[in-house]
Coordinates of C-alpha atoms and ligand atoms in Angstrom, one line a residue:
M1 CA 0.0 0.0 0.0
D2 CA 1.1 3.5 -0.8
K3 CA 2.2 5.0 2.6
H4 CA 2.2 8.5 1.1
R5 CA -1.5 8.9 0.2
D6 CA -1.7 12.2 2.0
H7 CA -4.1 13.6 -0.6
V8 CA -7.0 11.4 0.4
L9 CA -8.4 13.5 3.2
N10 CA -9.6 17.0 2.4
V11 CA -8.6 19.9 4.5
H12 CA -11.5 21.0 6.7
L13 CA -10.2 23.5 9.2
N14 CA -12.3 25.6 11.6
P15 CA -12.1 29.0 9.8
N16 CA -11.1 30.6 13.1
V17 CA -8.0 28.4 13.2
S18 CA -7.0 28.5 9.6
G19 CA -3.9 30.6 9.3
L20 CA -3.2 30.4 13.0
K21 CA 0.5 30.2 13.6
P22 CA 2.2 28.7 16.6
S23 CA 2.3 31.2 19.5
A24 CA 5.3 33.6 19.1
T25 CA 6.8 32.8 22.5
V26 CA 6.7 29.0 21.9
A27 CA 7.9 29.3 18.3
T28 CA 10.9 31.5 19.2
N29 CA 11.9 29.0 21.8
D30 CA 11.7 26.1 19.4
L31 CA 13.6 28.0 16.7
S32 CA 16.4 29.0 19.2
N33 CA 16.7 25.4 20.4
E34 CA 16.9 24.1 16.8
L35 CA 19.6 26.7 15.9
K36 CA 21.5 25.7 19.0
R37 CA 21.3 22.1 18.1
Q38 CA 22.8 23.0 14.7
G39 CA 25.8 24.4 16.6
R40 CA 25.0 28.1 16.4
D41 CA 25.7 30.5 19.2
I42 CA 22.2 31.6 20.3
F43 CA 21.2 34.1 22.9
K44 CA 17.7 33.1 24.1
M45 CA 15.8 36.3 24.8
G46 CA 12.6 35.1 23.2
L47 CA 10.7 32.9 25.7
G48 CA 9.9 34.4 29.1
Q49 CA 10.9 31.5 31.2
S50 CA 12.1 32.1 34.8
P51 CA 15.9 31.4 35.0
F52 CA 15.6 30.3 38.7
P53 CA 15.1 26.8 40.1
V54 CA 11.9 25.9 41.9
P55 CA 12.5 26.5 45.7
K56 CA 13.8 23.4 47.5
C57 CA 10.8 23.1 49.9
V58 CA 8.5 23.0 46.9
T59 CA 10.4 20.3 45.0
E60 CA 10.6 18.3 48.2
A61 CA 6.8 18.5 48.5
L62 CA 6.6 17.3 44.9
C63 CA 8.8 14.3 45.6
E64 CA 6.8 13.4 48.6
N65 CA 3.6 13.5 46.6
A66 CA 4.8 11.7 43.4
Y67 CA 2.6 8.8 44.3
Q68 CA -0.6 10.9 44.2
K69 CA -2.4 9.3 41.3
D70 CA -6.1 10.0 41.5
Y71 CA -8.0 12.5 39.5
L72 CA -8.8 15.6 41.7
P73 CA -11.9 17.8 41.7
V74 CA -12.0 20.0 38.6
K75 CA -11.8 23.2 40.7
G76 CA -8.7 21.8 42.4
L77 CA -7.4 20.1 45.5
R78 CA -9.3 21.4 48.6
E79 CA -6.0 22.1 50.5
L80 CA -4.7 24.1 47.6
Q81 CA -7.9 26.1 47.2
E82 CA -7.5 26.9 50.9
A83 CA -3.9 27.8 50.6
V84 CA -4.6 30.1 47.6
A85 CA -7.5 31.8 49.5
E86 CA -5.3 32.3 52.5
H87 CA -2.6 33.7 50.3
H88 CA -5.1 36.2 48.9
R89 CA -6.1 37.3 52.3
R90 CA -2.4 37.7 53.4
N91 CA -1.3 39.5 50.3
F92 CA -4.3 41.7 49.4
G93 CA -6.4 41.8 52.5
I94 CA -9.3 40.3 50.5
D95 CA -11.4 37.6 52.1
A96 CA -11.6 34.9 49.5
D97 CA -13.7 31.8 49.9
P98 CA -11.7 28.6 49.0
D99 CA -14.8 27.6 46.9
D100 CA -14.1 30.6 44.7
V101 CA -10.7 29.4 43.7
L102 CA -10.2 27.6 40.4
I103 CA -7.0 25.7 39.7
G104 CA -6.0 24.9 36.2
P105 CA -3.2 23.4 34.0
G106 CA -1.6 26.9 33.6
S107 CA -3.2 30.3 33.7
K108 CA -3.0 30.3 29.9
E109 CA -5.5 27.4 29.8
L110 CA -7.8 29.1 32.3
M111 CA -7.8 32.3 30.3
F112 CA -8.8 30.3 27.2
V113 CA -11.7 28.7 29.1
L114 CA -12.7 32.1 30.5
Q115 CA -12.8 33.6 27.0
L116 CA -14.8 30.7 25.8
T117 CA -17.3 30.8 28.7
Y118 CA -17.8 34.5 29.0
F119 CA -19.8 35.9 26.1
G120 CA -18.4 39.4 25.4
D121 CA -15.8 41.4 23.6
L122 CA -12.1 41.0 24.6
V123 CA -10.6 44.4 25.4
I124 CA -6.8 44.5 25.8
P125 CA -4.2 47.3 25.8
S126 CA -1.5 47.2 23.2
P127 CA 1.2 46.1 23.9
S128 CA 0.0 43.1 25.7
W129 CA 0.9 39.4 26.0
V130 CA 1.0 37.4 22.8
S131 CA -1.8 34.9 23.5
Y132 CA -4.8 36.9 24.7
A133 CA -5.9 38.0 21.2
P134 CA -5.2 34.7 19.4
Q135 CA -7.3 32.9 22.0
A136 CA -10.2 35.3 21.3
K137 CA -9.7 34.7 17.6
I138 CA -9.9 30.9 18.0
I139 CA -13.1 31.2 19.9
G140 CA -14.5 33.9 17.5
R141 CA -14.8 36.8 19.9
H142 CA -14.5 40.4 18.8
I143 CA -11.2 42.0 19.9
Q144 CA -10.7 45.6 20.8
F145 CA -7.1 46.8 21.2
L146 CA -6.6 50.0 23.2
P147 CA -3.2 51.5 22.2
T148 CA -1.0 52.8 25.0
Q149 CA 1.9 55.1 25.0
F150 CA 5.5 55.1 26.1
E151 CA 4.7 58.3 28.0
N152 CA 2.3 56.4 30.3
D153 CA 4.7 53.6 30.9
W154 CA 2.8 51.6 28.2
H155 CA -0.3 51.3 30.5
L156 CA -3.9 51.9 29.7
T157 CA -5.2 55.2 30.9
P158 CA -8.6 55.5 32.6
E159 CA -9.5 58.1 30.0
D160 CA -8.9 55.7 27.1
L161 CA -10.9 53.0 28.9
E162 CA -13.7 55.4 29.5
E163 CA -13.7 56.5 25.9
S164 CA -13.9 53.0 24.6
C165 CA -16.7 52.0 27.0
T166 CA -18.9 55.1 26.1
M167 CA -19.0 53.9 22.5
D168 CA -21.5 51.1 23.5
P169 CA -21.9 51.3 27.3
G170 CA -24.1 48.2 27.7
R171 CA -21.9 45.9 25.7
P172 CA -20.5 42.9 27.7
R173 CA -16.7 43.3 27.9
L174 CA -13.8 41.3 29.3
L175 CA -10.9 43.5 30.0
I176 CA -7.5 42.0 30.7
L177 CA -4.9 44.0 32.6
N178 CA -1.5 42.7 33.3
Y179 CA 1.0 44.3 35.7
P180 CA 4.0 44.2 36.0
L181 CA 3.4 44.1 32.3
N182 CA 4.6 41.5 29.8
P183 CA 6.2 42.9 27.5
T184 CA 7.5 46.1 29.2
G185 CA 8.3 45.2 32.8
T186 CA 6.5 48.4 33.9
T187 CA 3.7 48.4 36.5
M188 CA 0.9 50.7 37.7
S189 CA 0.6 52.8 40.8
K190 CA -2.2 52.3 43.4
E191 CA -3.8 55.5 42.2
H192 CA -3.7 54.4 38.5
L193 CA -5.3 51.1 39.4
K194 CA -8.0 52.8 41.5
E195 CA -8.9 55.0 38.6
L196 CA -9.1 52.2 36.1
A197 CA -11.2 50.2 38.6
E198 CA -13.7 53.1 38.9
V199 CA -14.2 53.1 35.1
A200 CA -14.5 49.3 35.0
D201 CA -17.0 49.4 37.8
K202 CA -19.1 52.2 36.1
Y203 CA -19.5 50.1 32.9
R204 CA -19.8 46.7 34.7
V205 CA -16.8 45.4 32.8
V206 CA -15.5 41.9 33.8
L207 CA -11.9 42.4 34.6
L208 CA -9.2 39.7 34.5
S209 CA -6.3 40.9 36.6
D210 CA -3.2 39.0 35.3
E211 CA -0.8 39.3 38.2
I212 CA 1.5 36.5 37.2
Y213 CA 4.6 38.7 37.7
G214 CA 3.4 40.4 40.9
K215 CA 5.7 38.5 43.3
I216 CA 8.7 39.4 41.2
H217 CA 8.0 43.2 41.5
H218 CA 11.7 44.2 41.9
D219 CA 11.1 46.0 45.1
G220 CA 8.5 43.6 46.5
E221 CA 5.9 46.3 46.3
H222 CA 3.2 44.9 44.0
H223 CA -0.3 46.2 44.4
S224 CA -3.4 44.5 43.1
I225 CA -6.5 46.1 41.6
V226 CA -8.7 43.5 43.3
P227 CA -9.4 45.6 46.4
F228 CA -10.6 48.5 44.2
Y229 CA -13.1 46.5 42.2
P230 CA -13.7 43.4 44.2
E231 CA -17.1 42.4 42.7
G232 CA -16.0 42.5 39.1
T233 CA -12.4 41.3 39.2
I234 CA -11.0 37.8 38.7
F235 CA -7.4 37.5 40.0
S236 CA -5.0 35.4 37.8
G237 CA -1.7 34.0 39.0
G238 CA 0.3 30.8 39.1
L239 CA 3.7 29.1 39.8
S240 CA 5.3 29.8 36.4
K241 CA 7.1 33.0 37.0
W242 CA 7.8 33.6 40.7
C243 CA 8.3 30.0 41.5
G244 CA 10.4 29.0 38.5
A245 CA 7.9 26.3 37.5
G246 CA 6.6 27.2 34.0
G247 CA 6.8 23.6 32.9
W248 CA 4.8 22.4 35.9
R249 CA 1.7 24.1 34.3
L250 CA -0.2 25.3 37.3
G251 CA -2.4 28.4 37.2
V252 CA -5.0 29.8 39.7
F253 CA -8.0 32.1 39.3
V254 CA -9.7 33.7 42.3
F255 CA -13.3 34.8 41.7
P256 CA -15.5 37.3 43.5
R257 CA -18.7 35.9 44.9
S258 CA -20.7 37.9 42.4
L259 CA -19.1 35.9 39.5
R260 CA -19.8 32.4 40.9
W261 CA -22.1 31.8 37.8
L262 CA -19.0 32.3 35.6
L263 CA -16.8 30.0 37.8
K264 CA -19.5 27.3 37.8
A265 CA -19.7 27.4 34.0
M266 CA -16.0 27.4 33.6
A267 CA -15.7 24.4 35.9
A268 CA -18.3 22.6 33.8
V269 CA -16.2 23.3 30.7
G270 CA -13.2 22.1 32.6
T271 CA -14.8 18.7 33.3
E272 CA -15.3 18.3 29.6
T273 CA -11.7 19.4 28.7
F274 CA -8.9 19.0 31.2
T275 CA -10.8 17.1 33.9
S276 CA -8.4 18.2 36.6
T277 CA -4.8 19.5 37.1
S278 CA -1.9 17.2 37.8
A279 CA -2.3 15.8 41.3
P280 CA 1.4 15.8 42.5
I281 CA 1.8 19.4 41.2
Q282 CA -1.2 20.5 43.1
Y283 CA 0.1 19.0 46.3
A284 CA 3.5 20.7 45.8
A285 CA 1.7 24.0 45.0
V286 CA 0.2 24.0 48.5
R287 CA 3.7 24.4 49.9
A288 CA 4.4 27.2 47.5
F289 CA 1.3 29.2 48.3
Q290 CA 1.9 28.8 52.0
E291 CA 5.0 30.9 51.6
G292 CA 7.1 31.4 54.8
P293 CA 10.8 32.4 55.4
E294 CA 12.4 30.1 52.8
I295 CA 10.2 31.3 50.0
E296 CA 10.6 34.9 51.1
D297 CA 14.4 34.6 51.0
Y298 CA 14.2 33.0 47.6
L299 CA 12.0 35.8 46.3
K300 CA 14.3 38.5 47.8
K301 CA 17.3 37.0 46.1
S302 CA 15.5 36.6 42.7
R303 CA 14.3 40.2 42.8
R304 CA 17.8 41.5 43.6
V305 CA 19.3 39.7 40.6
L306 CA 16.4 40.7 38.2
K307 CA 16.5 44.4 39.4
A308 CA 20.2 44.8 38.9
L309 CA 20.2 43.0 35.5
G310 CA 17.1 44.7 34.2
N311 CA 18.4 48.1 35.1
A312 CA 21.8 47.5 33.7
A313 CA 20.4 46.1 30.4
A314 CA 18.0 49.0 30.1
R315 CA 20.8 51.5 30.7
K316 CA 23.0 50.0 28.1
L317 CA 20.2 50.1 25.5
E318 CA 19.3 53.6 26.4
E319 CA 23.0 54.8 26.1
A320 CA 23.1 53.2 22.7
G321 CA 20.1 55.3 21.6
A322 CA 17.0 53.1 22.2
R323 CA 14.0 54.6 23.9
I324 CA 13.2 52.5 26.9
R325 CA 11.3 52.3 30.2
Y326 CA 13.2 50.9 33.1
P327 CA 11.5 47.8 34.5
H328 CA 9.6 47.6 37.8
G329 CA 9.2 43.9 37.8
G330 CA 9.3 40.6 35.9
F331 CA 12.0 40.0 33.4
Y332 CA 11.2 41.9 30.2
L333 CA 12.3 45.0 28.4
F334 CA 10.5 46.7 25.6
P335 CA 13.0 49.0 23.8
D336 CA 12.0 51.1 20.8
F337 CA 14.7 51.3 18.2
S338 CA 13.1 54.0 16.1
A339 CA 16.2 56.1 16.4
F340 CA 17.9 53.7 14.1
K341 CA 15.0 53.7 11.6
E342 CA 17.0 55.2 8.7
K343 CA 20.0 53.0 9.2
L344 CA 17.8 49.9 9.4
Q345 CA 15.8 50.9 6.3
A346 CA 19.0 51.3 4.3
R347 CA 19.6 47.6 5.2
G348 CA 16.1 46.7 4.0
I349 CA 14.6 46.4 7.5
K350 CA 11.2 48.1 7.7
T351 CA 9.2 46.3 10.3
S352 CA 9.8 44.8 13.8
V353 CA 9.5 41.4 12.3
D354 CA 12.3 42.1 9.7
M355 CA 14.3 43.5 12.6
S356 CA 14.0 40.4 14.8
R357 CA 14.7 38.0 11.9
R358 CA 17.8 39.8 10.7
L359 CA 19.1 40.3 14.2
L360 CA 18.9 36.6 14.8
E361 CA 20.6 35.8 11.5
D362 CA 23.4 38.3 12.0
T363 CA 24.1 38.1 15.7
G364 CA 22.4 35.0 17.2
V365 CA 20.2 37.1 19.5
A366 CA 16.6 36.0 19.6
F367 CA 14.0 38.5 20.7
L368 CA 10.4 39.1 19.8
P369 CA 9.0 41.8 17.5
G370 CA 6.7 44.4 19.0
S371 CA 4.0 43.4 16.4
D372 CA 3.6 40.1 18.3
F373 CA 2.3 42.2 21.2
G374 CA -0.3 44.1 19.1
R375 CA 2.0 47.1 18.1
P376 CA 1.9 48.5 14.5
P377 CA 4.2 46.5 12.2
E378 CA 6.4 49.5 11.3
E379 CA 7.0 50.5 14.9
L380 CA 10.6 49.3 15.7
T381 CA 9.8 47.9 19.2
A382 CA 10.9 44.5 20.5
R383 CA 10.6 42.4 23.7
L384 CA 13.7 41.1 25.3
A385 CA 13.4 38.5 28.0
Y386 CA 16.5 38.8 30.2
V387 CA 16.5 35.2 31.3
D388 CA 19.4 33.5 29.5
F389 CA 21.5 32.7 32.5
N390 CA 22.1 30.1 35.2
G391 CA 19.6 31.2 37.9
R392 CA 20.7 28.6 40.4
A393 CA 24.3 29.9 40.3
A394 CA 23.1 33.5 40.4
L395 CA 21.0 32.9 43.5
E396 CA 23.9 31.2 45.3
A397 CA 26.2 34.1 44.4
V398 CA 23.9 36.9 45.4
E399 CA 23.8 35.3 48.9
G400 CA 27.3 36.5 49.4
I401 CA 26.5 40.2 48.8
P402 CA 25.7 41.9 52.1
G403 CA 22.3 43.4 53.1
D404 CA 20.0 44.6 50.3
Q405 CA 22.9 45.7 48.1
L406 CA 22.4 45.1 44.4
P407 CA 24.8 43.0 42.4
D408 CA 27.3 45.1 40.5
E409 CA 28.6 45.0 37.0
N410 CA 31.2 42.4 37.7
F411 CA 28.6 40.1 39.2
L412 CA 26.4 40.6 36.1
K413 CA 29.2 39.8 33.7
T414 CA 30.1 36.7 35.6
H415 CA 26.7 35.3 36.4
C416 CA 24.5 36.8 33.6
G417 CA 27.2 37.0 30.9
N418 CA 24.9 35.9 28.1
V419 CA 22.4 38.7 28.7
I420 CA 25.1 41.3 28.8
E421 CA 26.8 39.9 25.7
A422 CA 23.4 39.8 23.9
I423 CA 22.7 43.5 24.7
D424 CA 26.2 44.4 23.5
R425 CA 25.5 42.6 20.2
I426 CA 22.2 44.3 19.8
N427 CA 23.7 47.7 20.3
E428 CA 26.6 47.0 18.0
W429 CA 24.2 45.7 15.3
M430 CA 21.9 48.7 15.6
T431 CA 24.7 51.3 15.6
G432 CA 27.0 49.5 13.2
Ligands
LIG1 N1 4.5 33.9 29.3 C1 5.8 33.6 28.7 C2 6.1 34.6 27.6 O1 5.4 35.5 27.4 C3 5.9 32.2 28.2 C4 4.8 31.3 28.2 C5 3.8 31.3 27.1 O2 3.8 32.3 26.3 O3 3.1 30.4 27.0 O4 7.2 34.5 27.0

């Protein structure tokens, strides 16, 4: 029999999916790994993966629970729901009921189920994370991008939100806010959050507050919007960023009582799709959400490394001519290379996609074009994830630096050398 009869089945794709490409973050990681395998010198600034190891107490909890084999309730292990609710009380002063906690196989999956379940438009600032809009497209929802400006640290202003809501005030809307922001690393003040919350409240917008980078605010001073609009906000978090456990795939949503109908519907969808989240991972996550001194120490060290590195990298880019905001949290930078527009055009580079492709070819540095985050194609912005270093070694080394002092240039060269080298290569390539 002919093994290659691949013409026999006709292509019948859901129109919402036809033309859908692999997610930019995942695709850049695959490409970087492939190029590395081919022996090229690659600087991986594409995928936003924590460089740090999972804290020891959490991996120990995972080992102790490796034998857990049963399916768990769709909403999650009761002990984990309790730990997350308690964590919410401790961190935000909000009284969450464990019954209002939903555990899922990554917050990305929960966001997809939310968009599928809630029937309304998706409203997102631009720039924002690469997957919010494609998820809405797959489901067939209308998407409204609200452009933001460098001058406002790339965050949505209450005025712009108000203006978009007045266009059709009664329309059901799901607004996603993320802070510290992926891709810029900037965050919002309490005052800014309060003003946005007032507008969301006025138009009864369902708000998803994506706070996945909250615990790695570089000064440990993350504030949540939840207390300003408790009845309309769903909190989103997980283990991927602050706990170094992206591959463990565990995300959490915390709902207000007034949105129990939505939680119930999402849980029903969950029973027909993922059934429940990995049992050993959920048992280990209980330990992570309980926090305590070991985790606090781990977080303090992570923040010191990220703050020093983020600031040093931003400074270098700025000195070379990029327009950039210094990061407040997380591990991303979002430089704008418009100052090099003419030079780049002379080399045939007109869009942020051209820029990232050619940079990778010429220097081995992988970063993501601003257009993947909803920015106009000709705007020469890019996201750099400053994570290409050995996080375990960096955490051990930072232990030796007294007090709250930040690691210096020598430390960064020794322990985060690839990131520093990548920035130098970018600068040379731009200016050269
Ligand atoms: N959130 C990370 C990023 O933006 C990686 C995970 C993902 O996109 O699924 O790079």
